Coordinates of N, CA, C and O in Angstrom, one line a residue:
M1 N 120.2 136.0 91.3 CA 120.7 134.6 91.4 C 122.2 134.5 91.1 O 122.6 135.0 90.1
K2 N 122.9 133.8 91.9 CA 124.3 133.6 91.7 C 124.5 132.4 90.7 O 123.8 131.4 90.7
T3 N 125.6 132.6 89.9 CA 126.0 131.5 89.0 C 126.9 130.5 89.8 O 127.4 130.9 90.9
L4 N 127.1 129.3 89.2 CA 128.0 128.4 89.9 C 129.4 128.9 90.0 O 130.0 128.8 91.1
A5 N 129.8 129.6 89.0 CA 131.2 130.2 89.1 C 131.3 131.3 90.2 O 132.3 131.3 90.9
D6 N 130.2 132.1 90.4 CA 130.2 133.0 91.5 C 130.2 132.3 92.8 O 131.0 132.8 93.7
L7 N 129.5 131.3 92.9 CA 129.4 130.6 94.2 C 130.8 129.9 94.5 O 131.2 130.0 95.7
K8 N 131.4 129.3 93.5 CA 132.7 128.8 93.7 C 133.7 129.8 94.2 O 134.5 129.6 95.1
R9 N 133.8 131.0 93.5 CA 134.7 132.0 93.9 C 134.5 132.4 95.3 O 135.4 132.6 96.1
E10 N 133.2 132.5 95.7 CA 132.9 132.9 97.1 C 133.3 131.9 98.1 O 133.9 132.2 99.1
L11 N 133.1 130.6 97.8 CA 133.4 129.5 98.7 C 134.9 129.3 98.8 O 135.4 129.0 99.8
F12 N 135.6 129.5 97.7 CA 137.1 129.3 97.7 C 137.8 130.3 98.5 O 139.0 130.2 98.7
K13 N 137.2 131.4 98.9 CA 137.8 132.4 99.7 C 137.9 131.9 101.2 O 138.7 132.4 101.9
R14 N 137.2 130.8 101.5 CA 137.2 130.3 102.8 C 138.5 129.4 103.0 O 138.8 128.7 102.0
P15 N 139.2 129.5 104.1 CA 140.4 128.7 104.3 C 140.1 127.2 104.2 O 139.2 126.6 104.7
G16 N 140.9 126.5 103.3 CA 140.8 125.0 103.2 C 139.7 124.6 102.2 O 139.7 123.4 101.9
A17 N 138.9 125.5 101.7 CA 137.8 125.1 100.8 C 138.3 124.5 99.5 O 137.8 123.5 99.0
R18 N 139.3 125.2 98.9 CA 139.9 124.7 97.7 C 140.5 123.3 97.8 O 140.3 122.5 97.0
K19 N 141.2 123.1 98.9 CA 141.8 121.8 99.1 C 140.7 120.7 99.2 O 140.8 119.6 98.6
I20 N 139.7 120.9 100.0 CA 138.6 119.9 100.1 C 137.9 119.7 98.7 O 137.6 118.6 98.4
Y21 N 137.7 120.8 98.0 CA 137.1 120.7 96.7 C 137.9 119.8 95.7 O 137.4 118.9 95.1
D22 N 139.2 120.1 95.7 CA 140.1 119.3 94.9 C 140.2 117.8 95.3 O 140.3 116.9 94.4
E23 N 140.1 117.6 96.6 CA 140.2 116.2 97.1 C 138.9 115.4 96.7 O 139.0 114.2 96.5
M24 N 137.8 116.1 96.5 CA 136.5 115.4 96.2 C 136.4 115.1 94.7 O 135.5 114.4 94.3
Q25 N 137.2 115.8 93.8 CA 137.0 115.7 92.4 C 137.1 114.2 91.9 O 136.3 113.9 91.0
P26 N 138.0 113.4 92.3 CA 138.0 112.0 91.8 C 136.7 111.3 92.0 O 136.2 110.6 91.2
K27 N 136.1 111.5 93.2 CA 134.8 110.8 93.6 C 133.7 111.3 92.6 O 133.0 110.5 92.1
F28 N 133.7 112.6 92.4 CA 132.6 113.2 91.6 C 132.8 112.8 90.1 O 131.9 112.6 89.4
A29 N 134.1 112.6 89.7 CA 134.4 112.2 88.3 C 133.8 110.8 88.1 O 133.2 110.5 87.0
I30 N 134.0 109.9 89.0 CA 133.5 108.5 88.9 C 132.0 108.6 88.9 O 131.3 107.9 88.0
I31 N 131.4 109.3 89.8 CA 129.9 109.4 89.8 C 129.4 109.9 88.5 O 128.4 109.4 87.9
R32 N 130.0 111.0 87.9 CA 129.5 111.6 86.7 C 129.6 110.6 85.5 O 128.7 110.4 84.7
K33 N 130.7 109.9 85.5 CA 130.9 108.9 84.4 C 129.9 107.8 84.4 O 129.4 107.4 83.4
L34 N 129.7 107.3 85.6 CA 128.7 106.2 85.7 C 127.3 106.6 85.5 O 126.5 105.9 84.9
A35 N 126.9 107.8 86.0 CA 125.6 108.3 85.8 C 125.4 108.5 84.3 O 124.3 108.2 83.7
L36 N 126.4 109.1 83.6 CA 126.3 109.3 82.2 C 126.2 108.0 81.4 O 125.4 107.9 80.5
A37 N 127.0 107.0 81.8 CA 126.9 105.7 81.1 C 125.5 105.1 81.3 O 125.0 104.5 80.3
R38 N 125.0 105.2 82.5 CA 123.6 104.7 82.7 C 122.6 105.3 81.8 O 121.8 104.7 81.1
A39 N 122.7 106.7 81.7 CA 121.8 107.4 80.8 C 122.0 107.1 79.4 O 121.0 106.9 78.6
Q40 N 123.2 106.9 78.9 CA 123.5 106.6 77.5 C 123.0 105.2 77.2 O 122.6 105.0 76.0
K41 N 122.9 104.3 78.1 CA 122.4 103.0 77.9 C 120.9 103.0 78.0 O 120.2 101.9 77.8
G42 N 120.3 104.1 78.3 CA 118.8 104.2 78.4 C 118.2 103.5 79.6 O 117.1 103.1 79.6
M43 N 119.0 103.4 80.6 CA 118.5 102.7 81.8 C 118.1 103.7 82.9 O 118.8 104.7 83.1
S44 N 117.0 103.4 83.5 CA 116.5 104.2 84.6 C 117.3 103.8 85.9 O 117.9 102.7 85.9
Q45 N 117.3 104.6 86.9 CA 117.9 104.2 88.1 C 117.2 103.0 88.7 O 117.8 102.1 89.2
R46 N 115.9 103.0 88.6 CA 115.1 101.8 89.1 C 115.5 100.5 88.4 O 115.8 99.5 89.0
K47 N 115.7 100.6 87.1 CA 116.1 99.3 86.3 C 117.5 98.9 86.7 O 117.7 97.7 86.9
L48 N 118.4 99.8 86.8 CA 119.8 99.4 87.1 C 119.8 98.9 88.6 O 120.5 97.9 88.8
A49 N 119.1 99.6 89.4 CA 119.1 99.2 90.9 C 118.6 97.8 91.0 O 119.2 97.0 91.7
K50 N 117.5 97.5 90.3 CA 117.0 96.1 90.4 C 118.0 95.1 89.8 O 118.1 94.0 90.4
K51 N 118.6 95.4 88.8 CA 119.6 94.5 88.1 C 120.8 94.2 89.0 O 121.3 93.1 89.0
I52 N 121.2 95.2 89.8 CA 122.4 95.0 90.7 C 122.0 94.7 92.1 O 122.9 94.5 92.9
G53 N 120.8 94.6 92.4 CA 120.3 94.2 93.8 C 120.4 95.3 94.8 O 120.7 94.9 96.0
V54 N 120.2 96.5 94.5 CA 120.2 97.6 95.5 C 118.9 98.4 95.3 O 118.2 98.2 94.3
T55 N 118.6 99.2 96.2 CA 117.4 100.0 96.1 C 117.6 101.2 95.1 O 118.8 101.7 95.0
Q56 N 116.6 101.7 94.5 CA 116.7 102.9 93.7 C 117.2 104.1 94.5 O 118.0 104.9 94.0
S57 N 116.7 104.2 95.7 CA 117.2 105.3 96.5 C 118.7 105.3 96.8 O 119.3 106.3 96.9
A58 N 119.2 104.1 97.0 CA 120.7 103.9 97.2 C 121.4 104.4 96.0 O 122.5 105.1 96.1
L59 N 120.9 104.0 94.8 CA 121.6 104.4 93.6 C 121.4 106.0 93.4 O 122.4 106.6 93.0
A60 N 120.3 106.5 93.7 CA 120.1 108.0 93.6 C 121.0 108.7 94.6 O 121.6 109.7 94.2
R61 N 121.2 108.2 95.8 CA 122.1 108.8 96.7 C 123.6 108.8 96.2 O 124.3 109.8 96.3
F62 N 123.9 107.7 95.5 CA 125.2 107.6 94.9 C 125.4 108.6 93.8 O 126.4 109.4 93.8
E63 N 124.4 108.7 92.9 CA 124.5 109.6 91.8 C 124.5 111.1 92.2 O 124.9 111.9 91.4
T64 N 123.9 111.4 93.3 CA 123.9 112.8 93.8 C 125.1 113.1 94.7 O 125.3 114.3 95.1
G65 N 125.9 112.1 94.9 CA 127.1 112.4 95.8 C 126.8 112.4 97.3 O 127.6 112.9 98.0
N66 N 125.6 112.0 97.6 CA 125.2 112.0 99.0 C 125.6 110.8 99.9 O 125.0 110.5 100.9
T67 N 126.6 110.1 99.4 CA 127.0 108.9 100.1 C 128.5 108.7 99.8 O 129.0 109.2 98.8
N68 N 129.2 108.0 100.6 CA 130.6 107.6 100.3 C 130.6 106.2 99.9 O 130.6 105.3 100.7
P69 N 130.6 105.9 98.6 CA 130.4 104.6 98.1 C 131.6 103.7 98.4 O 132.7 104.1 98.4
T70 N 131.3 102.4 98.6 CA 132.4 101.4 98.7 C 132.8 101.0 97.3 O 132.1 101.2 96.4
L71 N 134.0 100.4 97.3 CA 134.5 99.9 96.0 C 133.6 98.8 95.5 O 133.3 98.7 94.3
S72 N 133.0 97.9 96.4 CA 132.1 96.9 95.9 C 130.8 97.5 95.3 O 130.3 96.9 94.4
F73 N 130.4 98.6 95.9 CA 129.2 99.2 95.3 C 129.5 99.8 93.9 O 128.7 99.6 93.0
I74 N 130.6 100.4 93.7 CA 131.0 100.9 92.4 C 131.2 99.7 91.4 O 130.8 99.8 90.3
Q75 N 131.7 98.6 91.9 CA 131.9 97.4 91.1 C 130.5 96.9 90.6 O 130.4 96.4 89.5
K76 N 129.6 96.9 91.5 CA 128.2 96.4 91.2 C 127.6 97.3 90.1 O 127.0 96.8 89.1
I77 N 127.8 98.6 90.2 CA 127.3 99.5 89.2 C 128.0 99.3 87.8 O 127.3 99.1 86.8
T78 N 129.3 99.2 87.8 CA 130.0 99.0 86.6 C 129.6 97.7 85.9 O 129.4 97.6 84.7
S79 N 129.5 96.7 86.7 CA 129.1 95.4 86.2 C 127.7 95.4 85.6 O 127.4 94.9 84.6
G80 N 126.8 96.0 86.4 CA 125.4 96.2 85.9 C 125.3 96.9 84.6 O 124.3 96.7 83.8
L81 N 126.2 97.8 84.4 CA 126.2 98.6 83.1 C 127.0 97.9 82.0 O 127.1 98.4 80.9
G82 N 127.6 96.7 82.3 CA 128.4 96.0 81.3 C 129.7 96.7 81.1 O 130.3 96.5 80.0
L83 N 130.2 97.4 82.1 CA 131.5 98.0 82.0 C 132.5 97.3 82.9 O 132.2 96.5 83.7
K84 N 133.8 97.6 82.7 CA 134.9 97.1 83.5 C 135.5 98.2 84.3 O 135.8 99.2 83.7
L85 N 135.7 98.0 85.5 CA 136.3 99.0 86.4 C 137.8 98.8 86.3 O 138.4 97.8 86.5
V86 N 138.5 99.9 85.9 CA 140.0 99.9 85.7 C 140.5 101.1 86.5 O 140.1 102.2 86.4
V87 N 141.5 100.8 87.4 CA 142.1 101.8 88.2 C 143.5 102.0 87.7 O 144.3 101.0 87.6
K88 N 143.9 103.2 87.4 CA 145.2 103.6 86.9 C 145.9 104.4 87.9 O 145.4 105.2 88.5

C-alpha cells in the first residue's frame, strides 16, 4: 500500500500537477477549517444542514471537496456555525 507522501511524489511528476495542487489548497483549507469547526461544536452534518437549509448530502459533498462551493454556501455554513467569514 502506498502512503499519501508516495502518491503525491508520484503525481507531482506529471506536468502541471503541482500547479493544480497548489491552486486547490485555499479551497481545501476552507473546507478543513469549517469541517473541523463543525466537529468541535459537536454538530452532525445532518444537524448543521437542517439549520442552514441545505441537504445533508450537499454538506457532505462540500466537506469532501466534491463540489465547487459558492460564496453564499460558505456564508451559510459559517453563519450556521456561529462564525464570521473574514477574507484577508
